[in-house]
Amino acid sequence: MSDDSSSRTLASQLRDELHRYSPGEKLPSSRALVERFGVSPVTVSRALAVLVADGLVVTRPGAGAYRAHPGAGETRTVDTSWQQVALTAQDGHVALDASGVSANLAVPPPDVIAFNGGYLHPTLQPERALAAALAAAARRPGAWERPPLAGLPALRSWFARELGVTAAEVLVTGGGQAAVATALRALARPGSAVLVESPTYPGALAAARAAGLRPVPVPADAGGIRLDLLRDALTATGAKVVYCQPLFQNPAGAVLAPDRRGELLELVHAAGAFLLEDDWARHLGHGGPLPAPLVADDPFGAVVHIGSLTKATSPNFRIAALAARGPVLERLRAVQVVDSFFVPRPLQEATLDLVGAPAWPRHLRALSTGLRDRRDALAAALRRDLPALASATLPAGGHCLWTRLPAGTDETALTTAALRAGVAVSPGRVYFAAEAPAPHLRLGFADTAGADEITEGVRRLAVACAEVGVTVR
C-alpha cells in the first residue's frame, strides 16, 4: 500500500475516533500512533495534516496535536455575487475555460481504466533513473543557488544539440504548457487571431484564450496542416502566430508531409508571422527515423520551437525548452522572468544527470516498444469489439488514437456512460477551436498497464456504446 493511501486510511480512522476527545484535548503522540497502527512516521504526519486541513485538529510545534474547538474549521459565509459583475465588466473580458485540459489531467478512480490520460503509466516512467538523478542533483555543490535566468549553460547546450540550434538560442522553461503560454503572450497582442490546426491540443486553445487571443482553426489532414487553407486564413485574419504540431500531432497523430515543410515556412515568413512549433512528442516515436525539427531548417528565424521532456518521463518532471532566433528570444525571456523568474536549479541539474546517464537511451528504447505495443493492442481490440471506431491507419508515434464516431453520436452521453462502465475517455469536442465537424473520441494508451488492461477497457467502452445506442459494427 502506498504512503498516500495509508495516510488517507489512517486519517479516516482518526476522524472516527475524535469524538473520544474533548475540544482542546491532546491526541496520542505520533510515536504512539506509529506503534498502534503499525505505520511509518511519515504516514502519521500526512494523516494529521489531512485532519488539520479539514479543521478538525490543530498542531502546536513541540507540543503535539489537539482536537480543534467547534467552529475552528468552519468557513464564514461570504456573499461573492458582486464578483460576477467585476469579472466581466471590463473591456476585452475573456471567459476562461480550462475544462478540456482539466478533463485530461483528472486522475480517474482506481477501478477506472484511463483512456483519457496524456502521461505515461508508472510502468513506462523511468522512476529509478529519475530518483537517482534528483538525489544526485540535490547533493551537488551549488545546486541550491540561483541559476542563470535563461537556464544552466550545460542544459541549454544539450537542448541545442537535440534541436540543431545554438545554446544561445535556447531558453529553459518549466514544462511544455508553460512554454506554450509564454510564447503566445510574447508573440501576439490581446484581441488578435492565432491560427491553429483543427483539431488541436486543448491546452493551446486554453492558453490562447487566457492571453486574450482568438484561436482560428485551419483544418488538417493526414499530411498535417492544409497549406491552401492556411494561406487563406493568414490573408483573412492578419494573424501573426501559427500554432502547429508537425510531429505526431495531438490528437490526430499526423506528421507534417515532407513536401509541406519548406512551403509552410515560406508562407508564414511571407505573412510576417511566427510559427510556434510544439514538438511535444519527439521522444514518443514508435520506431523508425524522425524528421528534424522545423527550427533546424528555418532560414528566416520565423520558428519558435517548444521541446519538452515531461511526456517521456513523468508528469511531475516539468522541464522544457523554447528555441528562437533574433529579438523574439528576448521577448520570450522577459515574459518568463515576469511570470516565474526561472526554472528551479535542482530540477535543471537533475535533468542533466538524467539525459547524460546510460539509462536514458535505454529508457527511450523501452518506451518506444512499450508505446508501440499498447498502440497495437488498442487497435486490435477496437477492430474486434468496436470496428466502427477502428482507424484505418495507425500513428507512428504519440500516445493516443483519434477515432471518429458515427454521425449523430452524443459525445457527452457516451463519455458519461463510459465512466459508469469503468473507462475514462476524452470527448473530441474540446480539440476544436470552433464547431466540430463530427463527433470524435481520443483514446489514450500511454497511461495503461498493458495489453490486458487495454482489452478490458475497450470491452467496457463497447458496453457504454451499447447503452447509448452507438453503432459499433
Short mmCIF file of N, CA, C and O in Angstrom, two decimals, residues 66-188:
data_model
loop_
_atom_site.label_atom_id
_atom_site.label_comp_id
_atom_site.label_asym_id
_atom_site.label_seq_id
_atom_site.Cartn_x
_atom_site.Cartn_y
_atom_site.Cartn_z
N TYR A 66 -3.92 18.42 18.81
CA TYR A 66 -5.06 18.59 19.71
C TYR A 66 -6.35 18.64 18.89
O TYR A 66 -6.36 19.12 17.74
N ARG A 67 -7.43 18.14 19.51
CA ARG A 67 -8.72 18.27 18.84
C ARG A 67 -9.10 19.73 18.79
O ARG A 67 -8.98 20.47 19.78
N ALA A 68 -9.53 20.17 17.60
CA ALA A 68 -9.89 21.58 17.42
C ALA A 68 -11.18 21.90 18.15
O ALA A 68 -12.04 21.03 18.37
N HIS A 69 -11.36 23.16 18.52
CA HIS A 69 -12.60 23.60 19.14
C HIS A 69 -13.68 23.71 18.07
O HIS A 69 -13.39 23.96 16.90
N PRO A 70 -14.94 23.50 18.47
CA PRO A 70 -16.03 23.60 17.48
C PRO A 70 -15.99 24.94 16.76
O PRO A 70 -15.76 25.99 17.37
N GLY A 71 -16.20 24.87 15.47
CA GLY A 71 -16.21 26.09 14.67
C GLY A 71 -14.86 26.47 14.12
O GLY A 71 -14.75 27.36 13.28
N ALA A 72 -13.78 25.80 14.60
CA ALA A 72 -12.44 26.18 14.14
C ALA A 72 -12.26 25.93 12.66
O ALA A 72 -11.52 26.64 11.99
N GLY A 73 -12.93 24.90 12.15
CA GLY A 73 -12.77 24.59 10.74
C GLY A 73 -13.89 25.11 9.87
O GLY A 73 -13.95 24.84 8.68
N GLU A 74 -14.82 25.87 10.48
CA GLU A 74 -15.95 26.37 9.71
C GLU A 74 -15.55 27.59 8.90
O GLU A 74 -14.71 28.40 9.31
N THR A 75 -16.13 27.73 7.74
CA THR A 75 -15.86 28.87 6.87
C THR A 75 -17.04 29.82 6.92
O THR A 75 -18.19 29.42 6.75
N ARG A 76 -16.74 31.09 7.17
CA ARG A 76 -17.80 32.09 7.23
C ARG A 76 -18.42 32.28 5.86
O ARG A 76 -17.72 32.36 4.85
N THR A 77 -19.73 32.34 5.79
CA THR A 77 -20.42 32.55 4.53
C THR A 77 -20.22 33.99 4.07
O THR A 77 -20.46 34.94 4.82
N VAL A 78 -19.75 34.13 2.83
CA VAL A 78 -19.49 35.45 2.27
C VAL A 78 -20.26 35.59 0.97
O VAL A 78 -20.28 34.68 0.14
N ASP A 79 -20.92 36.71 0.78
CA ASP A 79 -21.66 36.98 -0.45
C ASP A 79 -20.67 37.45 -1.52
O ASP A 79 -20.14 38.57 -1.44
N THR A 80 -20.39 36.58 -2.49
CA THR A 80 -19.43 36.93 -3.55
C THR A 80 -20.13 37.18 -4.89
O THR A 80 -19.48 37.16 -5.94
N SER A 81 -21.43 37.41 -4.85
CA SER A 81 -22.17 37.61 -6.10
C SER A 81 -21.67 38.82 -6.87
O SER A 81 -21.77 38.87 -8.10
N TRP A 82 -21.08 39.82 -6.16
CA TRP A 82 -20.56 41.00 -6.83
C TRP A 82 -19.45 40.66 -7.83
O TRP A 82 -19.21 41.41 -8.79
N GLN A 83 -18.79 39.50 -7.62
CA GLN A 83 -17.68 39.15 -8.49
C GLN A 83 -18.13 38.86 -9.92
O GLN A 83 -17.34 39.03 -10.87
N GLN A 84 -19.37 38.43 -10.09
CA GLN A 84 -19.87 38.17 -11.44
C GLN A 84 -19.82 39.43 -12.29
O GLN A 84 -19.53 39.38 -13.49
N VAL A 85 -20.10 40.57 -11.66
CA VAL A 85 -20.02 41.84 -12.38
C VAL A 85 -18.57 42.26 -12.56
O VAL A 85 -18.13 42.63 -13.65
N ALA A 86 -17.79 42.19 -11.47
CA ALA A 86 -16.41 42.66 -11.51
C ALA A 86 -15.56 41.90 -12.52
O ALA A 86 -14.68 42.48 -13.17
N LEU A 87 -15.83 40.60 -12.66
CA LEU A 87 -15.00 39.78 -13.54
C LEU A 87 -15.36 39.91 -15.02
O LEU A 87 -14.61 39.46 -15.89
N THR A 88 -16.53 40.47 -15.31
CA THR A 88 -16.98 40.52 -16.71
C THR A 88 -17.23 41.93 -17.22
O THR A 88 -17.49 42.10 -18.42
N ALA A 89 -17.13 42.94 -16.38
CA ALA A 89 -17.49 44.28 -16.80
C ALA A 89 -16.38 44.97 -17.60
O ALA A 89 -16.64 45.93 -18.33
N GLN A 90 -15.12 44.50 -17.48
CA GLN A 90 -14.03 45.19 -18.15
C GLN A 90 -14.09 45.00 -19.66
O GLN A 90 -14.54 43.97 -20.16
N ASP A 91 -13.59 45.99 -20.38
CA ASP A 91 -13.46 45.86 -21.82
C ASP A 91 -12.45 44.75 -22.12
O ASP A 91 -11.44 44.59 -21.44
N GLY A 92 -12.73 43.97 -23.16
CA GLY A 92 -11.83 42.90 -23.54
C GLY A 92 -11.91 41.67 -22.66
O GLY A 92 -11.03 40.82 -22.70
N HIS A 93 -12.97 41.57 -21.84
CA HIS A 93 -13.10 40.40 -20.97
C HIS A 93 -13.14 39.12 -21.79
O HIS A 93 -13.80 39.04 -22.83
N VAL A 94 -12.41 38.12 -21.33
CA VAL A 94 -12.40 36.81 -21.97
C VAL A 94 -12.81 35.76 -20.95
O VAL A 94 -12.24 35.68 -19.86
N ALA A 95 -13.85 34.99 -21.27
CA ALA A 95 -14.28 33.91 -20.38
C ALA A 95 -13.28 32.76 -20.50
O ALA A 95 -13.04 32.25 -21.60
N LEU A 96 -12.69 32.37 -19.38
CA LEU A 96 -11.69 31.30 -19.40
C LEU A 96 -12.36 29.95 -19.18
O LEU A 96 -13.23 29.82 -18.33
N ASP A 97 -11.94 28.98 -19.95
CA ASP A 97 -12.49 27.63 -19.83
C ASP A 97 -11.35 26.63 -19.94
O ASP A 97 -10.78 26.45 -21.01
N ALA A 98 -11.00 26.02 -18.83
CA ALA A 98 -9.93 25.03 -18.80
C ALA A 98 -10.50 23.62 -18.72
O ALA A 98 -9.77 22.68 -18.38
N SER A 99 -11.79 23.45 -19.02
CA SER A 99 -12.42 22.14 -18.84
C SER A 99 -11.78 21.07 -19.72
O SER A 99 -11.63 19.92 -19.30
N GLY A 100 -11.39 21.44 -20.95
CA GLY A 100 -10.77 20.46 -21.83
C GLY A 100 -9.44 19.96 -21.28
O GLY A 100 -9.12 18.77 -21.37
N VAL A 101 -8.67 20.87 -20.69
CA VAL A 101 -7.40 20.48 -20.10
C VAL A 101 -7.63 19.71 -18.80
O VAL A 101 -7.00 18.68 -18.55
N SER A 102 -8.55 20.20 -17.98
CA SER A 102 -8.80 19.57 -16.69
C SER A 102 -9.28 18.13 -16.86
O SER A 102 -8.92 17.25 -16.07
N ALA A 103 -10.10 17.90 -17.89
CA ALA A 103 -10.62 16.55 -18.10
C ALA A 103 -9.50 15.55 -18.37
O ALA A 103 -9.55 14.40 -17.93
N ASN A 104 -8.46 16.01 -19.10
CA ASN A 104 -7.36 15.11 -19.40
C ASN A 104 -6.36 14.99 -18.26
O ASN A 104 -5.56 14.05 -18.21
N LEU A 105 -6.38 15.97 -17.34
CA LEU A 105 -5.49 15.91 -16.19
C LEU A 105 -6.11 15.16 -15.01
O LEU A 105 -5.40 14.73 -14.10
N ALA A 106 -7.44 15.01 -15.03
CA ALA A 106 -8.12 14.36 -13.91
C ALA A 106 -7.67 12.91 -13.79
O ALA A 106 -7.56 12.19 -14.78
N VAL A 107 -7.39 12.50 -12.56
CA VAL A 107 -6.99 11.11 -12.30
C VAL A 107 -8.25 10.30 -12.01
O VAL A 107 -8.95 10.57 -11.04
N PRO A 108 -8.58 9.30 -12.84
CA PRO A 108 -9.79 8.51 -12.61
C PRO A 108 -9.67 7.71 -11.32
O PRO A 108 -8.56 7.47 -10.81
N PRO A 109 -10.80 7.29 -10.76
CA PRO A 109 -10.76 6.40 -9.59
C PRO A 109 -9.96 5.13 -9.90
O PRO A 109 -9.79 4.76 -11.07
N PRO A 110 -9.48 4.45 -8.87
CA PRO A 110 -8.60 3.29 -9.09
C PRO A 110 -9.21 2.19 -9.96
O PRO A 110 -8.48 1.46 -10.63
N ASP A 111 -10.52 2.05 -9.95
CA ASP A 111 -11.14 0.97 -10.71
C ASP A 111 -11.52 1.38 -12.13
O ASP A 111 -12.15 0.60 -12.85
N VAL A 112 -11.16 2.58 -12.53
CA VAL A 112 -11.48 3.08 -13.87
C VAL A 112 -10.23 3.04 -14.74
O VAL A 112 -9.16 3.49 -14.33
N ILE A 113 -10.36 2.49 -15.94
CA ILE A 113 -9.24 2.41 -16.87
C ILE A 113 -9.09 3.75 -17.58
O ILE A 113 -10.06 4.31 -18.10
N ALA A 114 -7.86 4.28 -17.59
CA ALA A 114 -7.62 5.64 -18.06
C ALA A 114 -7.24 5.67 -19.53
O ALA A 114 -6.06 5.57 -19.89
N PHE A 115 -8.25 5.83 -20.40
CA PHE A 115 -8.00 6.12 -21.80
C PHE A 115 -7.99 7.63 -22.04
O PHE A 115 -7.86 8.07 -23.19
N ASN A 116 -8.18 8.43 -21.00
CA ASN A 116 -8.23 9.88 -21.14
C ASN A 116 -6.88 10.53 -20.85
O ASN A 116 -6.72 11.74 -21.04
N GLY A 117 -5.91 9.78 -20.37
CA GLY A 117 -4.65 10.35 -19.91
C GLY A 117 -3.71 10.71 -21.04
O GLY A 117 -3.77 10.15 -22.14
N GLY A 118 -2.81 11.67 -20.74
CA GLY A 118 -1.80 12.07 -21.70
C GLY A 118 -0.38 11.89 -21.18
O GLY A 118 0.57 12.34 -21.81
N TYR A 119 -0.25 11.22 -20.04
CA TYR A 119 1.07 10.98 -19.46
C TYR A 119 1.33 9.47 -19.38
O TYR A 119 0.42 8.66 -19.57
N LEU A 120 2.57 9.13 -19.08
CA LEU A 120 2.97 7.73 -19.05
C LEU A 120 2.46 7.03 -17.79
O LEU A 120 2.48 7.60 -16.70
N HIS A 121 2.06 5.79 -17.97
CA HIS A 121 1.75 4.92 -16.84
C HIS A 121 3.04 4.72 -16.03
O HIS A 121 4.15 4.73 -16.58
N PRO A 122 2.92 4.56 -14.70
CA PRO A 122 4.14 4.36 -13.90
C PRO A 122 5.07 3.27 -14.41
O PRO A 122 6.30 3.38 -14.27
N THR A 123 4.51 2.23 -15.04
CA THR A 123 5.37 1.16 -15.55
C THR A 123 6.20 1.59 -16.75
O THR A 123 7.15 0.90 -17.14
N LEU A 124 5.86 2.72 -17.37
CA LEU A 124 6.62 3.24 -18.51
C LEU A 124 7.56 4.37 -18.10
O LEU A 124 8.40 4.79 -18.90
N GLN A 125 7.41 4.89 -16.90
CA GLN A 125 8.24 6.01 -16.45
C GLN A 125 9.61 5.50 -15.99
O GLN A 125 9.70 4.43 -15.39
N PRO A 126 10.65 6.29 -16.18
CA PRO A 126 11.99 5.91 -15.71
C PRO A 126 12.15 6.26 -14.23
O PRO A 126 13.01 7.07 -13.86
N GLU A 127 11.33 5.66 -13.38
CA GLU A 127 11.26 6.09 -11.98
C GLU A 127 12.61 5.95 -11.27
O GLU A 127 13.02 6.83 -10.51
N ARG A 128 13.29 4.84 -11.52
CA ARG A 128 14.56 4.63 -10.82
C ARG A 128 15.61 5.65 -11.27
O ARG A 128 16.34 6.22 -10.46
N ALA A 129 15.65 5.91 -12.58
CA ALA A 129 16.61 6.89 -13.10
C ALA A 129 16.27 8.30 -12.63
O ALA A 129 17.16 9.10 -12.32
N LEU A 130 14.97 8.61 -12.56
CA LEU A 130 14.56 9.92 -12.06
C LEU A 130 14.95 10.11 -10.60
O LEU A 130 15.46 11.17 -10.21
N ALA A 131 14.72 9.08 -9.80
CA ALA A 131 15.05 9.16 -8.38
C ALA A 131 16.56 9.36 -8.19
O ALA A 131 17.00 10.17 -7.37
N ALA A 132 17.35 8.62 -8.96
CA ALA A 132 18.80 8.75 -8.85
C ALA A 132 19.27 10.14 -9.28
O ALA A 132 20.14 10.75 -8.64
N ALA A 133 18.67 10.66 -10.36
CA ALA A 133 19.07 11.98 -10.85
C ALA A 133 18.71 13.07 -9.86
O ALA A 133 19.49 13.99 -9.60
N LEU A 134 17.52 12.99 -9.28
CA LEU A 134 17.10 14.00 -8.31
C LEU A 134 17.95 13.95 -7.05
O LEU A 134 18.33 14.99 -6.49
N ALA A 135 18.26 12.74 -6.60
CA ALA A 135 19.09 12.60 -5.40
C ALA A 135 20.49 13.15 -5.64
O ALA A 135 21.05 13.86 -4.79
N ALA A 136 21.06 12.83 -6.78
CA ALA A 136 22.41 13.32 -7.08
C ALA A 136 22.43 14.84 -7.23
O ALA A 136 23.36 15.51 -6.76
N ALA A 137 21.40 15.38 -7.88
CA ALA A 137 21.34 16.83 -8.08
C ALA A 137 21.23 17.57 -6.76
O ALA A 137 21.85 18.62 -6.57
N ALA A 138 20.45 17.04 -5.85
CA ALA A 138 20.25 17.71 -4.56
C ALA A 138 21.54 17.80 -3.76
O ALA A 138 21.71 18.71 -2.95
N ARG A 139 22.46 16.85 -3.97
CA ARG A 139 23.70 16.83 -3.21
C ARG A 139 24.83 17.60 -3.88
O ARG A 139 25.88 17.83 -3.27
N ARG A 140 24.61 18.02 -5.12
CA ARG A 140 25.70 18.67 -5.85
C ARG A 140 26.00 20.04 -5.27
O ARG A 140 25.08 20.83 -4.99
N PRO A 141 27.27 20.39 -5.09
CA PRO A 141 27.61 21.73 -4.59
C PRO A 141 27.02 22.82 -5.49
O PRO A 141 27.15 22.76 -6.72
N GLY A 142 26.38 23.78 -4.89
CA GLY A 142 25.79 24.88 -5.65
C GLY A 142 24.43 24.59 -6.22
O GLY A 142 23.85 25.44 -6.91
N ALA A 143 23.89 23.39 -5.95
CA ALA A 143 22.61 23.01 -6.55
C ALA A 143 21.46 23.90 -6.11
O ALA A 143 20.45 24.00 -6.81
N TRP A 144 21.61 24.56 -4.95
CA TRP A 144 20.51 25.37 -4.44
C TRP A 144 20.77 26.87 -4.64
O TRP A 144 20.03 27.70 -4.12
N GLU A 145 21.78 27.18 -5.42
CA GLU A 145 22.00 28.57 -5.79
C GLU A 145 21.08 28.95 -6.95
O GLU A 145 20.60 28.10 -7.68
N ARG A 146 20.88 30.25 -7.13
CA ARG A 146 20.04 30.70 -8.24
C ARG A 146 20.70 30.37 -9.57
O ARG A 146 21.91 30.60 -9.74
N PRO A 147 19.95 29.86 -10.52
CA PRO A 147 20.53 29.56 -11.83
C PRO A 147 20.49 30.80 -12.72
O PRO A 147 19.80 31.78 -12.42
N PRO A 148 21.20 30.80 -13.84
CA PRO A 148 21.04 31.86 -14.83
C PRO A 148 19.58 31.90 -15.30
O PRO A 148 18.92 30.86 -15.38
N LEU A 149 19.07 33.08 -15.60
CA LEU A 149 17.66 33.22 -15.94
C LEU A 149 17.28 32.39 -17.15
O LEU A 149 16.16 31.86 -17.23
N ALA A 150 18.16 32.27 -18.11
CA ALA A 150 17.84 31.51 -19.33
C ALA A 150 18.02 30.01 -19.14
O ALA A 150 17.59 29.22 -19.99
N GLY A 151 18.61 29.59 -18.04
CA GLY A 151 18.84 28.18 -17.79
C GLY A 151 20.32 27.86 -17.68
O GLY A 151 21.18 28.65 -18.09
N LEU A 152 20.63 26.70 -17.11
CA LEU A 152 22.03 26.28 -16.98
C LEU A 152 22.67 26.14 -18.36
O LEU A 152 22.08 25.54 -19.27
N PRO A 153 23.86 26.68 -18.56
CA PRO A 153 24.50 26.59 -19.88
C PRO A 153 24.60 25.16 -20.41
O PRO A 153 24.40 24.92 -21.60
N ALA A 154 24.93 24.21 -19.53
CA ALA A 154 25.07 22.82 -19.99
C ALA A 154 23.75 22.26 -20.47
O ALA A 154 23.70 21.49 -21.44
N LEU A 155 22.65 22.63 -19.80
CA LEU A 155 21.35 22.13 -20.22
C LEU A 155 20.90 22.80 -21.51
O LEU A 155 20.31 22.16 -22.40
N ARG A 156 21.17 24.08 -21.63
CA ARG A 156 20.84 24.77 -22.90
C ARG A 156 21.63 24.15 -24.05
O ARG A 156 21.09 23.99 -25.16
N SER A 157 22.87 23.78 -23.79
CA SER A 157 23.68 23.15 -24.84
C SER A 157 23.12 21.80 -25.23
O SER A 157 23.13 21.43 -26.41
N TRP A 158 22.64 21.03 -24.23
CA TRP A 158 22.06 19.72 -24.56
C TRP A 158 20.82 19.87 -25.44
O TRP A 158 20.68 19.18 -26.45
N PHE A 159 19.92 20.78 -25.07
CA PHE A 159 18.75 21.02 -25.91
C PHE A 159 19.17 21.49 -27.29
O PHE A 159 18.57 21.09 -28.31
N ALA A 160 20.16 22.36 -27.36
CA ALA A 160 20.61 22.89 -28.65
C ALA A 160 21.09 21.77 -29.57
O ALA A 160 20.79 21.76 -30.77
N ARG A 161 21.84 20.83 -29.02
CA ARG A 161 22.30 19.69 -29.84
C ARG A 161 21.13 18.86 -30.33
O ARG A 161 21.13 18.36 -31.46
N GLU A 162 20.12 18.69 -29.50
CA GLU A 162 18.93 17.94 -29.89
C GLU A 162 18.19 18.62 -31.04
O GLU A 162 17.60 17.94 -31.89
N LEU A 163 18.21 19.96 -31.07
CA LEU A 163 17.38 20.71 -32.00
C LEU A 163 18.12 21.18 -33.24
O LEU A 163 17.49 21.61 -34.21
N GLY A 164 19.45 21.18 -33.20
CA GLY A 164 20.19 21.71 -34.32
C GLY A 164 20.29 23.22 -34.32
O GLY A 164 20.32 23.85 -35.38
N VAL A 165 20.32 23.83 -33.12
CA VAL A 165 20.48 25.27 -32.98
C VAL A 165 21.68 25.51 -32.07
O VAL A 165 22.38 24.59 -31.70
N THR A 166 21.89 26.77 -31.68
CA THR A 166 22.98 27.08 -30.76
C THR A 166 22.42 27.25 -29.36
O THR A 166 21.24 27.57 -29.17
N ALA A 167 23.28 27.07 -28.36
CA ALA A 167 22.86 27.20 -26.98
C ALA A 167 22.34 28.60 -26.68
O ALA A 167 21.43 28.78 -25.86
N ALA A 168 22.89 29.61 -27.36
CA ALA A 168 22.45 30.99 -27.13
C ALA A 168 21.01 31.21 -27.59
O ALA A 168 20.39 32.22 -27.22
N GLU A 169 20.47 30.29 -28.38
CA GLU A 169 19.11 30.41 -28.90
C GLU A 169 18.09 29.61 -28.10
O GLU A 169 16.95 29.44 -28.53
N VAL A 170 18.48 29.11 -26.92
CA VAL A 170 17.63 28.23 -26.12
C VAL A 170 17.32 28.89 -24.78
O VAL A 170 18.19 29.49 -24.14
N LEU A 171 16.08 28.73 -24.36
CA LEU A 171 15.61 29.20 -23.05
C LEU A 171 14.95 28.02 -22.35
O LEU A 171 14.02 27.42 -22.87
N VAL A 172 15.45 27.65 -21.16
CA VAL A 172 14.88 26.54 -20.40
C VAL A 172 13.59 27.01 -19.72
O VAL A 172 13.55 28.10 -19.12
N THR A 173 12.54 26.21 -19.80
CA THR A 173 11.23 26.57 -19.25
C THR A 173 10.70 25.45 -18.36
O THR A 173 11.18 24.32 -18.40
N GLY A 174 9.68 25.78 -17.60
CA GLY A 174 9.09 24.84 -16.65
C GLY A 174 7.98 24.00 -17.25
O GLY A 174 6.86 24.02 -16.75
N GLY A 175 8.26 23.25 -18.29
CA GLY A 175 7.26 22.37 -18.89
C GLY A 175 6.69 22.94 -20.18
O GLY A 175 6.73 24.16 -20.43
N GLY A 176 6.14 22.05 -21.01
CA GLY A 176 5.63 22.46 -22.31
C GLY A 176 4.45 23.40 -22.25
O GLY A 176 4.34 24.33 -23.05
N GLN A 177 3.52 23.17 -21.31
CA GLN A 177 2.35 24.04 -21.22
C GLN A 177 2.76 25.47 -20.86
O GLN A 177 2.24 26.44 -21.41
N ALA A 178 3.71 25.60 -19.93
CA ALA A 178 4.21 26.93 -19.58
C ALA A 178 4.88 27.58 -20.78
O ALA A 178 4.75 28.80 -20.99
N ALA A 179 5.59 26.80 -21.58
CA ALA A 179 6.24 27.35 -22.77
C ALA A 179 5.22 27.83 -23.78
O ALA A 179 5.41 28.88 -24.42
N VAL A 180 4.14 27.07 -23.98
CA VAL A 180 3.09 27.50 -24.90
C VAL A 180 2.50 28.83 -24.44
O VAL A 180 2.32 29.77 -25.23
N ALA A 181 2.17 28.92 -23.15
CA ALA A 181 1.57 30.14 -22.62
C ALA A 181 2.53 31.32 -22.76
O ALA A 181 2.12 32.43 -23.15
N THR A 182 3.81 31.10 -22.45
CA THR A 182 4.81 32.17 -22.57
C THR A 182 4.91 32.65 -24.02
O THR A 182 4.92 33.86 -24.29
N ALA A 183 4.99 31.71 -24.95
CA ALA A 183 5.17 32.07 -26.35
C ALA A 183 3.96 32.83 -26.89
O ALA A 183 4.12 33.83 -27.60
N LEU A 184 2.77 32.38 -26.58
CA LEU A 184 1.58 33.06 -27.10
C LEU A 184 1.49 34.48 -26.57
O LEU A 184 1.12 35.41 -27.30
N ARG A 185 1.81 34.67 -25.30
CA ARG A 185 1.77 36.02 -24.74
C ARG A 185 2.85 36.91 -25.35
O ARG A 185 2.66 38.12 -25.51
N ALA A 186 3.98 36.31 -25.69
CA ALA A 186 5.09 37.09 -26.24
C ALA A 186 4.89 37.45 -27.70
O ALA A 186 5.35 38.50 -28.16
N LEU A 187 4.19 36.59 -28.44
CA LEU A 187 4.14 36.73 -29.90
C LEU A 187 2.94 37.49 -30.43
O LEU A 187 2.98 37.99 -31.56
N ALA A 188 1.85 37.55 -29.67
CA ALA A 188 0.62 38.13 -30.20
C ALA A 188 0.02 39.11 -29.20
O ALA A 188 0.10 38.91 -27.99
#
